[in-house]
Coordinates of N, CA and C in Angstrom, one line a residue:
X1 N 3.0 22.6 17.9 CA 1.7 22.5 17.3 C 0.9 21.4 18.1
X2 N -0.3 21.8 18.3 CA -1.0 20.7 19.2 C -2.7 20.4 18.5
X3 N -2.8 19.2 18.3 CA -3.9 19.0 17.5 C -4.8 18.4 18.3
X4 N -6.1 18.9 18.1 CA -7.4 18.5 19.2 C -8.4 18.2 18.4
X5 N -8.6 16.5 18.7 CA -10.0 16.5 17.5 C -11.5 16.4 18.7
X6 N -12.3 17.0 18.2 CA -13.6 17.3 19.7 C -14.5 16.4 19.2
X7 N -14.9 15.5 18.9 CA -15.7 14.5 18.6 C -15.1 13.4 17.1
X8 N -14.0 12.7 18.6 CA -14.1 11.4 17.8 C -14.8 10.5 17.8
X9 N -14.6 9.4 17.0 CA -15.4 8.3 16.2 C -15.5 7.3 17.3
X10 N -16.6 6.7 17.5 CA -16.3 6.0 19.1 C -15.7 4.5 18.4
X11 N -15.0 4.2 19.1 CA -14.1 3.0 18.7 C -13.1 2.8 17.9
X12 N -13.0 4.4 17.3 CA -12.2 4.6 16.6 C -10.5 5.4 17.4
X13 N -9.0 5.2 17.0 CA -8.6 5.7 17.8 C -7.7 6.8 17.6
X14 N -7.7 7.8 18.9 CA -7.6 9.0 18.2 C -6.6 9.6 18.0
X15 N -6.9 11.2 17.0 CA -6.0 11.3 15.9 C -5.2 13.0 16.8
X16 N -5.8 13.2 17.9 CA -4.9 14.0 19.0 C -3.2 13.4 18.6
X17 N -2.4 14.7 18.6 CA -1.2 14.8 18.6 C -0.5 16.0 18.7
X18 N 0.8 16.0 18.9 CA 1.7 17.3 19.4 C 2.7 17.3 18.1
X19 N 2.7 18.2 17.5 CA 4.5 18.4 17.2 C 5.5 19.1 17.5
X20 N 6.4 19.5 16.9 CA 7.7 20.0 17.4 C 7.9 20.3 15.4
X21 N 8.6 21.5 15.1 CA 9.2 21.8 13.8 C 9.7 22.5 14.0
X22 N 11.7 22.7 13.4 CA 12.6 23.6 13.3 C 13.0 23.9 12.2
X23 N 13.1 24.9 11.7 CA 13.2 25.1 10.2 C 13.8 26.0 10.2
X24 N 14.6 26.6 8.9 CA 15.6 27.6 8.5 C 15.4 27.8 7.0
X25 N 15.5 29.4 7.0 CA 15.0 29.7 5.3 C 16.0 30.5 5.0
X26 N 15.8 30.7 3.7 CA 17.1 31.4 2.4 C 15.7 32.5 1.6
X27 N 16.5 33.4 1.8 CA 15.1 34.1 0.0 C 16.6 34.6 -0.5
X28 N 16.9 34.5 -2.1 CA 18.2 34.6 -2.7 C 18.0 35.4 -4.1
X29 N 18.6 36.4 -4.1 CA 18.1 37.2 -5.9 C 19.3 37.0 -5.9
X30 N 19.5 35.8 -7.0 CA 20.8 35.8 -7.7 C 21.0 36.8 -9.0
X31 N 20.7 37.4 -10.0 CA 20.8 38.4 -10.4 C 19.3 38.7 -11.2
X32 N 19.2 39.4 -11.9 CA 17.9 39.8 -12.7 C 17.0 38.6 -12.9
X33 N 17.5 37.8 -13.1 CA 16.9 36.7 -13.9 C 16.5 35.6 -13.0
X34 N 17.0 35.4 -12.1 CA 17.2 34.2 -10.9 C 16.6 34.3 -9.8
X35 N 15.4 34.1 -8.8 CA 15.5 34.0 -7.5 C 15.1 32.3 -7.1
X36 N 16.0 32.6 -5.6 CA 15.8 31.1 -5.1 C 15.0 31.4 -3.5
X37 N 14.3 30.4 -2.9 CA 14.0 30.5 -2.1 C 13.5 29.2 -1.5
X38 N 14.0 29.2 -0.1 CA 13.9 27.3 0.5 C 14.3 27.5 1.8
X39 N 12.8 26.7 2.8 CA 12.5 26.5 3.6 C 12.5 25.0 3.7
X40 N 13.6 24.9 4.8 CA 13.8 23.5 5.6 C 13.8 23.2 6.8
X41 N 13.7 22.1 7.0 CA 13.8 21.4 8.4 C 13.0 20.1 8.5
X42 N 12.7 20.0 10.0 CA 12.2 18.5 10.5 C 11.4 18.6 11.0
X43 N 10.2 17.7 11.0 CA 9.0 17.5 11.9 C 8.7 16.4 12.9
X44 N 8.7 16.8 14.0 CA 8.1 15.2 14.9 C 7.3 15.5 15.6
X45 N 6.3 14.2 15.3 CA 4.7 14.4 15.2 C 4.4 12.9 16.4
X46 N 3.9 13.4 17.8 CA 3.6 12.4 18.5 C 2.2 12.4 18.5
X47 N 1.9 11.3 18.1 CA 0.4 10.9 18.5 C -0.2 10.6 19.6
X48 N -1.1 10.7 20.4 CA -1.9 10.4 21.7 C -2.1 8.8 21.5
X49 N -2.4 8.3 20.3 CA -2.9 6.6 20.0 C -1.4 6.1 19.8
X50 N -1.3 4.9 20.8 CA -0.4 4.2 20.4 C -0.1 3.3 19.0
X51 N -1.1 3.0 18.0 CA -1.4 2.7 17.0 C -0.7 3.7 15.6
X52 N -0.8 4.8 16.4 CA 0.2 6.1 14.8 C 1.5 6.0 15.4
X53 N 2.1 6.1 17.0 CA 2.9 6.1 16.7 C 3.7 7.7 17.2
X54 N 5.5 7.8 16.9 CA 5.9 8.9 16.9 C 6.4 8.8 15.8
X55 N 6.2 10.3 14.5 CA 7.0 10.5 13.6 C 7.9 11.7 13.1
X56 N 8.5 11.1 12.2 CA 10.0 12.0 12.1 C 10.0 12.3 10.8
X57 N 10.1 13.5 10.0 CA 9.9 14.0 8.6 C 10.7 14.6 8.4
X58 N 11.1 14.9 7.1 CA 11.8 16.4 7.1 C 10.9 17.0 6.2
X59 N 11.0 18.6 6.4 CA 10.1 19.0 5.8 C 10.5 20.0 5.0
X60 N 10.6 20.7 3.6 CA 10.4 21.5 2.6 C 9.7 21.8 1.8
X61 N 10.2 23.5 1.7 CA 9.4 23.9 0.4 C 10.6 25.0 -0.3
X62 N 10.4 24.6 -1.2 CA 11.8 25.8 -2.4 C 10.7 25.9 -3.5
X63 N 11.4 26.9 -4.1 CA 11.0 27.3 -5.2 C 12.0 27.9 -6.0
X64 N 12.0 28.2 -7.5 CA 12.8 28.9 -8.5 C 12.4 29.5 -9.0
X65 N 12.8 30.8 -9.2 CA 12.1 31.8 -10.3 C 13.0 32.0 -11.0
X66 N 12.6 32.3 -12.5 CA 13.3 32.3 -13.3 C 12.6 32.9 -14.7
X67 N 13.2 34.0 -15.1 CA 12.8 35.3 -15.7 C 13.2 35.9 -17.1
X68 N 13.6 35.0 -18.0 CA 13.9 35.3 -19.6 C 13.8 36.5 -19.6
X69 N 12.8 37.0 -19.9 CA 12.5 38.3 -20.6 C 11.1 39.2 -19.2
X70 N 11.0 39.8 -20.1 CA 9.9 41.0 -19.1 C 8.7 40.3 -19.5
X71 N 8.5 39.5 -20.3 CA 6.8 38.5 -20.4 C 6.8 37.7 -20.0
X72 N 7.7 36.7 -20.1 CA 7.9 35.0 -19.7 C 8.7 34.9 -18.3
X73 N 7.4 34.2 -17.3 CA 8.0 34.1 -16.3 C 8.1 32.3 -15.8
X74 N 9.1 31.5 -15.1 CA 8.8 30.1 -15.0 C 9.2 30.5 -13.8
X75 N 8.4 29.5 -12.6 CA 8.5 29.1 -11.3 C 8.1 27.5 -11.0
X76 N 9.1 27.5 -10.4 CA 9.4 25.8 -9.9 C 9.3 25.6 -8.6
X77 N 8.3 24.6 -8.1 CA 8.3 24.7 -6.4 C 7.9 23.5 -5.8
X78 N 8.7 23.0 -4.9 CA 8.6 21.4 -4.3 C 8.8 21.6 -3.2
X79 N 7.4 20.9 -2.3 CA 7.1 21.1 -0.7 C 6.8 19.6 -0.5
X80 N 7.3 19.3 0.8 CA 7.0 17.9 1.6 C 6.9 18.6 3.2
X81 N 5.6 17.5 3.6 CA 5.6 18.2 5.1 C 4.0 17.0 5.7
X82 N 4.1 17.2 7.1 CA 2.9 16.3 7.2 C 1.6 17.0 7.5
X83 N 0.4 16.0 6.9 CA -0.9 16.6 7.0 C -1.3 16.7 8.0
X84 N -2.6 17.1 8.4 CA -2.8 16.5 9.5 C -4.2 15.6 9.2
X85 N -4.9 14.8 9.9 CA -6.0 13.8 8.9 C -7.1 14.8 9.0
X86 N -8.2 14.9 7.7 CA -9.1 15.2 8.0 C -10.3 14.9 8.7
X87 N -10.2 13.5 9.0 CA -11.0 13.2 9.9 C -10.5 12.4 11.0
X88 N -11.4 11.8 12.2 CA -10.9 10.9 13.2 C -10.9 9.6 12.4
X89 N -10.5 8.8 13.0 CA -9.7 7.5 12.3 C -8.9 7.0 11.9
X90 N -8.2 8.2 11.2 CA -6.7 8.2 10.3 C -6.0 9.1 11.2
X91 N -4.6 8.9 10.4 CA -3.3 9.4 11.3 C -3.0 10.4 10.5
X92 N -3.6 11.0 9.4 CA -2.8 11.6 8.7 C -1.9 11.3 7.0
X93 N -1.3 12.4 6.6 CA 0.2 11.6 5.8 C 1.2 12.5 5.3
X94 N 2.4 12.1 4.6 CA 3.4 12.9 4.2 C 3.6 13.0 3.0
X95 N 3.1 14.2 2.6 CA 2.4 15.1 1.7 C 3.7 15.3 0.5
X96 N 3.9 15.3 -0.5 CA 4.6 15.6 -1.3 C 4.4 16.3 -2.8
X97 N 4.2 17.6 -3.0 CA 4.0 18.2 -4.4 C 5.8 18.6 -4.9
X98 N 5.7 18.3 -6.3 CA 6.7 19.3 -7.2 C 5.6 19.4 -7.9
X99 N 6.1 21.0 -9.2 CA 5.6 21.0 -10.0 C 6.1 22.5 -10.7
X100 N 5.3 23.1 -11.8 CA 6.2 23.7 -12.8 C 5.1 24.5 -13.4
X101 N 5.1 26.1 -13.2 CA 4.5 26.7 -13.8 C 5.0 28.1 -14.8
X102 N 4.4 28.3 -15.6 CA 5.1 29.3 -17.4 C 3.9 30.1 -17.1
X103 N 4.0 31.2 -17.2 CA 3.1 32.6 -17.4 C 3.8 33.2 -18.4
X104 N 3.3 34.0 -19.4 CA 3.4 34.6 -20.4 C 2.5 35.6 -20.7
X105 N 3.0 36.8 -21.0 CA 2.2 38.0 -21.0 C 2.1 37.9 -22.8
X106 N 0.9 37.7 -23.7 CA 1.0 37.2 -24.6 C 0.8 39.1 -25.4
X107 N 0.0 39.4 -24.9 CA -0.5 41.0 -25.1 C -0.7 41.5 -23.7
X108 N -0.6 42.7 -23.8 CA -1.0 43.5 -22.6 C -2.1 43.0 -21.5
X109 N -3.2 43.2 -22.7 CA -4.3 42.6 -21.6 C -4.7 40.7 -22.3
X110 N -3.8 40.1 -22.2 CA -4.0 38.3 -22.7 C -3.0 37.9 -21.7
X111 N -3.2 37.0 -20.4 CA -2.1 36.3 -20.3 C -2.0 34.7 -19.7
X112 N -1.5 34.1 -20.4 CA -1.4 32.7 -20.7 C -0.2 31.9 -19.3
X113 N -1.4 31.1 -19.4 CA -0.3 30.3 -18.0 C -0.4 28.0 -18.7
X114 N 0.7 27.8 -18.6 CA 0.7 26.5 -18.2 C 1.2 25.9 -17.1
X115 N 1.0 24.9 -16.6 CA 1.4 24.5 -15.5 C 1.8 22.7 -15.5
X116 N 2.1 22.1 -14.8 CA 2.4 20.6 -14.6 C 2.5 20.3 -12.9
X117 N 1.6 19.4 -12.7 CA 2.4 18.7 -11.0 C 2.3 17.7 -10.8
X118 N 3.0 17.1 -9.9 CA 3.3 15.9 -8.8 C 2.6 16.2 -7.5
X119 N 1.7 14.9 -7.3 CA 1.7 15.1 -5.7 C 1.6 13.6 -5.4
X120 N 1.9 13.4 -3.9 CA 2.4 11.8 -3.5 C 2.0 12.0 -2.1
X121 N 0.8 11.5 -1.7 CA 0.5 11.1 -0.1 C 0.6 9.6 0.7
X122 N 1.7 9.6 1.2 CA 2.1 8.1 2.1 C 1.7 8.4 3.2
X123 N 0.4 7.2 3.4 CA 0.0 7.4 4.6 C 0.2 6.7 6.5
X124 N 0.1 7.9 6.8 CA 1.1 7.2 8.2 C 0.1 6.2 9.0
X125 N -0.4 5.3 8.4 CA -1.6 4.4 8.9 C -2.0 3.2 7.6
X126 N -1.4 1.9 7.8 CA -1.7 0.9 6.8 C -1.0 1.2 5.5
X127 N 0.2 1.8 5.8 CA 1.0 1.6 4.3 C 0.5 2.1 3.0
X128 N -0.8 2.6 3.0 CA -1.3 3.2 1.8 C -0.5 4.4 1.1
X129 N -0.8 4.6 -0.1 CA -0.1 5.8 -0.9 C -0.8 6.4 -2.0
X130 N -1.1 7.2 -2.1 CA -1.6 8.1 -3.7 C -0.6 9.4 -4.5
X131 N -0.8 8.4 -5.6 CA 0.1 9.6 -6.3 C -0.9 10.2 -7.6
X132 N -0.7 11.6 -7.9 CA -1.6 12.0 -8.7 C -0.4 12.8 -9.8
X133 N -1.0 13.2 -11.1 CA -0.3 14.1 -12.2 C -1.5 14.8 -12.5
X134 N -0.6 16.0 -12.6 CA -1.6 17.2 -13.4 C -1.0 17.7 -14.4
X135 N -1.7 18.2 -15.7 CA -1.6 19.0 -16.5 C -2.2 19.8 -16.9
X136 N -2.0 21.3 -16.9 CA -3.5 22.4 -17.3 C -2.7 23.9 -17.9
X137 N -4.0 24.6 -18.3 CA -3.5 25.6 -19.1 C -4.4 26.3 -18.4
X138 N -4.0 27.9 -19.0 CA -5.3 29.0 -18.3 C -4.5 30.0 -19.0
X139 N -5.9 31.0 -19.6 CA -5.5 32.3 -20.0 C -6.9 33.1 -19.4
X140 N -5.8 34.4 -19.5 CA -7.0 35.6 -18.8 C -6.8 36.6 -19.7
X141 N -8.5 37.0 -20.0 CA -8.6 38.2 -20.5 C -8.5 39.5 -19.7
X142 N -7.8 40.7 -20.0 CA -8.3 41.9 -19.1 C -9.3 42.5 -20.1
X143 N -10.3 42.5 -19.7 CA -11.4 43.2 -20.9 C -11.0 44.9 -20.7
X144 N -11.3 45.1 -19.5 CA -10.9 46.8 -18.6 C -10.2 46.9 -18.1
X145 N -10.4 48.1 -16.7 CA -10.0 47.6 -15.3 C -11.0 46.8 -14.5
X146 N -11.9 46.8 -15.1 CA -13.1 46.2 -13.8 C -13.7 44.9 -14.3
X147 N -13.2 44.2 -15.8 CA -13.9 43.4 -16.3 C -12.8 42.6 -16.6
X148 N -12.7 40.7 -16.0 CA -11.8 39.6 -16.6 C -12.5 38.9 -16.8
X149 N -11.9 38.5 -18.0 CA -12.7 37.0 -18.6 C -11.4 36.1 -18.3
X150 N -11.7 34.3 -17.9 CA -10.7 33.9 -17.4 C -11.3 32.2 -17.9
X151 N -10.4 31.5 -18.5 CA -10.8 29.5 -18.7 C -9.4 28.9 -18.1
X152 N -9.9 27.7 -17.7 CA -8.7 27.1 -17.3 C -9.1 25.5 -17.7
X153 N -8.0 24.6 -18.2 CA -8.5 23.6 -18.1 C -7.0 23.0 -17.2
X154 N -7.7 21.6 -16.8 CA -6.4 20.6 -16.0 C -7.2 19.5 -16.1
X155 N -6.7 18.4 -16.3 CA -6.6 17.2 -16.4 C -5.7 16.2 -15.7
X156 N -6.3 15.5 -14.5 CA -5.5 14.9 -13.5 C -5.6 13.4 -13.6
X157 N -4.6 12.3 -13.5 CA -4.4 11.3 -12.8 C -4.3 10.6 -11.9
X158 N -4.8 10.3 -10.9 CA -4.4 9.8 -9.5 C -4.1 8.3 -9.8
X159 N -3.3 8.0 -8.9 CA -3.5 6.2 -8.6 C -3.5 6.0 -7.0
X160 N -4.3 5.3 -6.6 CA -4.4 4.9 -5.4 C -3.8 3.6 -5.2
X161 N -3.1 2.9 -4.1 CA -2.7 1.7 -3.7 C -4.3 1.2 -2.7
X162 N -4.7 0.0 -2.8 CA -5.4 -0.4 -2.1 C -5.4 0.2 -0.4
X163 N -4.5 0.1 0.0 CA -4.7 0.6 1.7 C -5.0 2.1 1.9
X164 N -4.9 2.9 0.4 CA -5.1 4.0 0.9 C -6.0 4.7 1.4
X165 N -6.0 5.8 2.3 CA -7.0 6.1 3.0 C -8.2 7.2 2.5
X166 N -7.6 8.4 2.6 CA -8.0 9.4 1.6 C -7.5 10.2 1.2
X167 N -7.3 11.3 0.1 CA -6.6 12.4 -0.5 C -7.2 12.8 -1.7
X168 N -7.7 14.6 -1.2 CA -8.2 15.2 -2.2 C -7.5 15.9 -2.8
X169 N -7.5 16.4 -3.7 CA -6.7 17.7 -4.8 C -7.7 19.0 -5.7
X170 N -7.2 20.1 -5.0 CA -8.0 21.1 -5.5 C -7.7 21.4 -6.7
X171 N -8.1 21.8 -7.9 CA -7.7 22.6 -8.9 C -7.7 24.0 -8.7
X172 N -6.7 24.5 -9.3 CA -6.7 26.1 -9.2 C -5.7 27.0 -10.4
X173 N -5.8 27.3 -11.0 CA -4.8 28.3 -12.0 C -3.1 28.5 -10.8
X174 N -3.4 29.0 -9.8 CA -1.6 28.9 -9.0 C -1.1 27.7 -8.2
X175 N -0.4 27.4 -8.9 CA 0.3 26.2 -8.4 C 0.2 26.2 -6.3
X176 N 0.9 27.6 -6.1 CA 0.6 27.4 -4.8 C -0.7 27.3 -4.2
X177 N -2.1 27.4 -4.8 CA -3.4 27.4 -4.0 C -3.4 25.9 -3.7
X178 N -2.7 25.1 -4.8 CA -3.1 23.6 -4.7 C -3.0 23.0 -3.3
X179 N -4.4 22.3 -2.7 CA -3.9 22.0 -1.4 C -5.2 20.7 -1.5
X180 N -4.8 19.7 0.0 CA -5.4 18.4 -0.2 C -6.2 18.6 1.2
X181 N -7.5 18.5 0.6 CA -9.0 19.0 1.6 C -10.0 18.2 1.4
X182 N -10.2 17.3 0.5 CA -11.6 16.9 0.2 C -11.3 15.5 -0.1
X183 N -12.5 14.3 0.3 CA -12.5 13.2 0.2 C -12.5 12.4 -0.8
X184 N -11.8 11.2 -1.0 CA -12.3 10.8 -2.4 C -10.8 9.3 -1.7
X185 N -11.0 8.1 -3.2 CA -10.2 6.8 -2.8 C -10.4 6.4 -4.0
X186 N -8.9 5.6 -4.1 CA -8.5 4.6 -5.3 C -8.3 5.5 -6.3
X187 N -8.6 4.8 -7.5 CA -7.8 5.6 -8.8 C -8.8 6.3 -10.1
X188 N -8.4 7.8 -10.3 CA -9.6 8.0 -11.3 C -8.8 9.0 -12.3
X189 N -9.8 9.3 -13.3 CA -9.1 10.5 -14.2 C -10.1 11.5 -14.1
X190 N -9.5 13.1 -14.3 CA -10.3 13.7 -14.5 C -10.2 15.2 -15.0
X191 N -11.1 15.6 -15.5 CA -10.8 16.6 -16.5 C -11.7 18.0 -16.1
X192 N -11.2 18.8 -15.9 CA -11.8 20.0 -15.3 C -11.6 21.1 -16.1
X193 N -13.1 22.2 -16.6 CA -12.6 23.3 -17.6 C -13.8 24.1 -16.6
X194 N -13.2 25.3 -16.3 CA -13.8 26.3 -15.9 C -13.4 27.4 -16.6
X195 N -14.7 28.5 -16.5 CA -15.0 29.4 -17.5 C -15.3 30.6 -16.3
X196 N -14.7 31.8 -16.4 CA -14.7 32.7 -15.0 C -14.8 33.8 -15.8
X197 N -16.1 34.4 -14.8 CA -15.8 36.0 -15.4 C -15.9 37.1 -14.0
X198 N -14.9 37.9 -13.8 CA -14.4 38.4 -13.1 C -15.0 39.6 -12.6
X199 N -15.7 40.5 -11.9 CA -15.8 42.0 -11.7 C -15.2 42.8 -10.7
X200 N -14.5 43.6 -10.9 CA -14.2 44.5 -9.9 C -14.8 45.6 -9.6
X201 N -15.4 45.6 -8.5 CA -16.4 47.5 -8.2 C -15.6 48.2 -7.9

């Protein structure tokens, strides 16, 4: 992997770098009820600035399914791996979600999701770190075929350590859309309810 940033920050230094990643994966249906799946390996991430440095990670993502009945579904899934920065200046950081999501088909057309996560960014530049908690719910109506009504709420924690640099967190009803894109620092709460209504032509 080779990263090219085309207008950096003048006097700032830059966040150009190469990697290398080797990884090995499992997908496993242990019987009706069970599947496993996990993606591992290592990352080494050379920077162009002698200031970042060369780094060494290991990287994963697994997940658990796990299937009681034909309505109640839980999935479990913890990934570590490195970002790359969103802007010039920074080095980046080593990204860390767990977290825990319950879908339930409550009726045919009702179905109910909770969720819970972890995420933890150590950043590879001034020792900074952010860790955040989530907790949120979401249900969806099927009105038709062509009509969803859909709310979700989540309610997040961050704490930031002083040196940290940046780290955003999207909300989203699937655990896996969650990804870190947008700017923001230090420590806040916050509470998010969206109200969605769906059409299909």
């Amino acid at each position: 992997i080779s990263s090219h940033y085309l207008r950096p920050q003048l006097g700032s230094p830059s966040s150009n770098s190469k990697s290398v990643l080797l990884l090995a994966g499992l997908d496993y249906q242990a019987t009706g009820l069970w599947r496993y799946r996990l993606l591992g390996g290592v990352e080494v991430r050379d920077f162009q600035a002698a200031q970042f440095g060369t780094r060494v990670a290991p990287v994963l993502e697994a997940s658990v399914i796990y299937t009681p009945t034909g309505l109640t579904t839980l999935t479990g899934i913890a990934r570590r791996e490195i970002e790359d920065p969103q802007s010039e200046g920074v080095a980046g950081y080593t990204y860390t979600t767990v977290g825990a999501v319950v879908d339930h088909e409550l009726r045919r057309n009702i179905l109910l999701q909770g969720r819970a996560n972890f995420q933890a960014a150590q950043y590879l530049q001034g020792n900074g770190s952010t860790t955040s908690y989530t907790l949120g719910a979401g249900v969806n109506w099927l009105v038709n075929r062509r009509v969803r009504l859909s709310a979700d709420y989540d309610a997040t924690q961050q704490n930031g350590s002083n040196n940290a640099t940046f780290i955003g967190i999207q909300q989203g009803g699937a655990l896996g859309s969650q990804r870190v894109n947008s700017l923001t620092t230090g420590s806040y709460n916050r509470n998010v309810v969206l109200i969605g209504l769906h059409l299909a032509l």
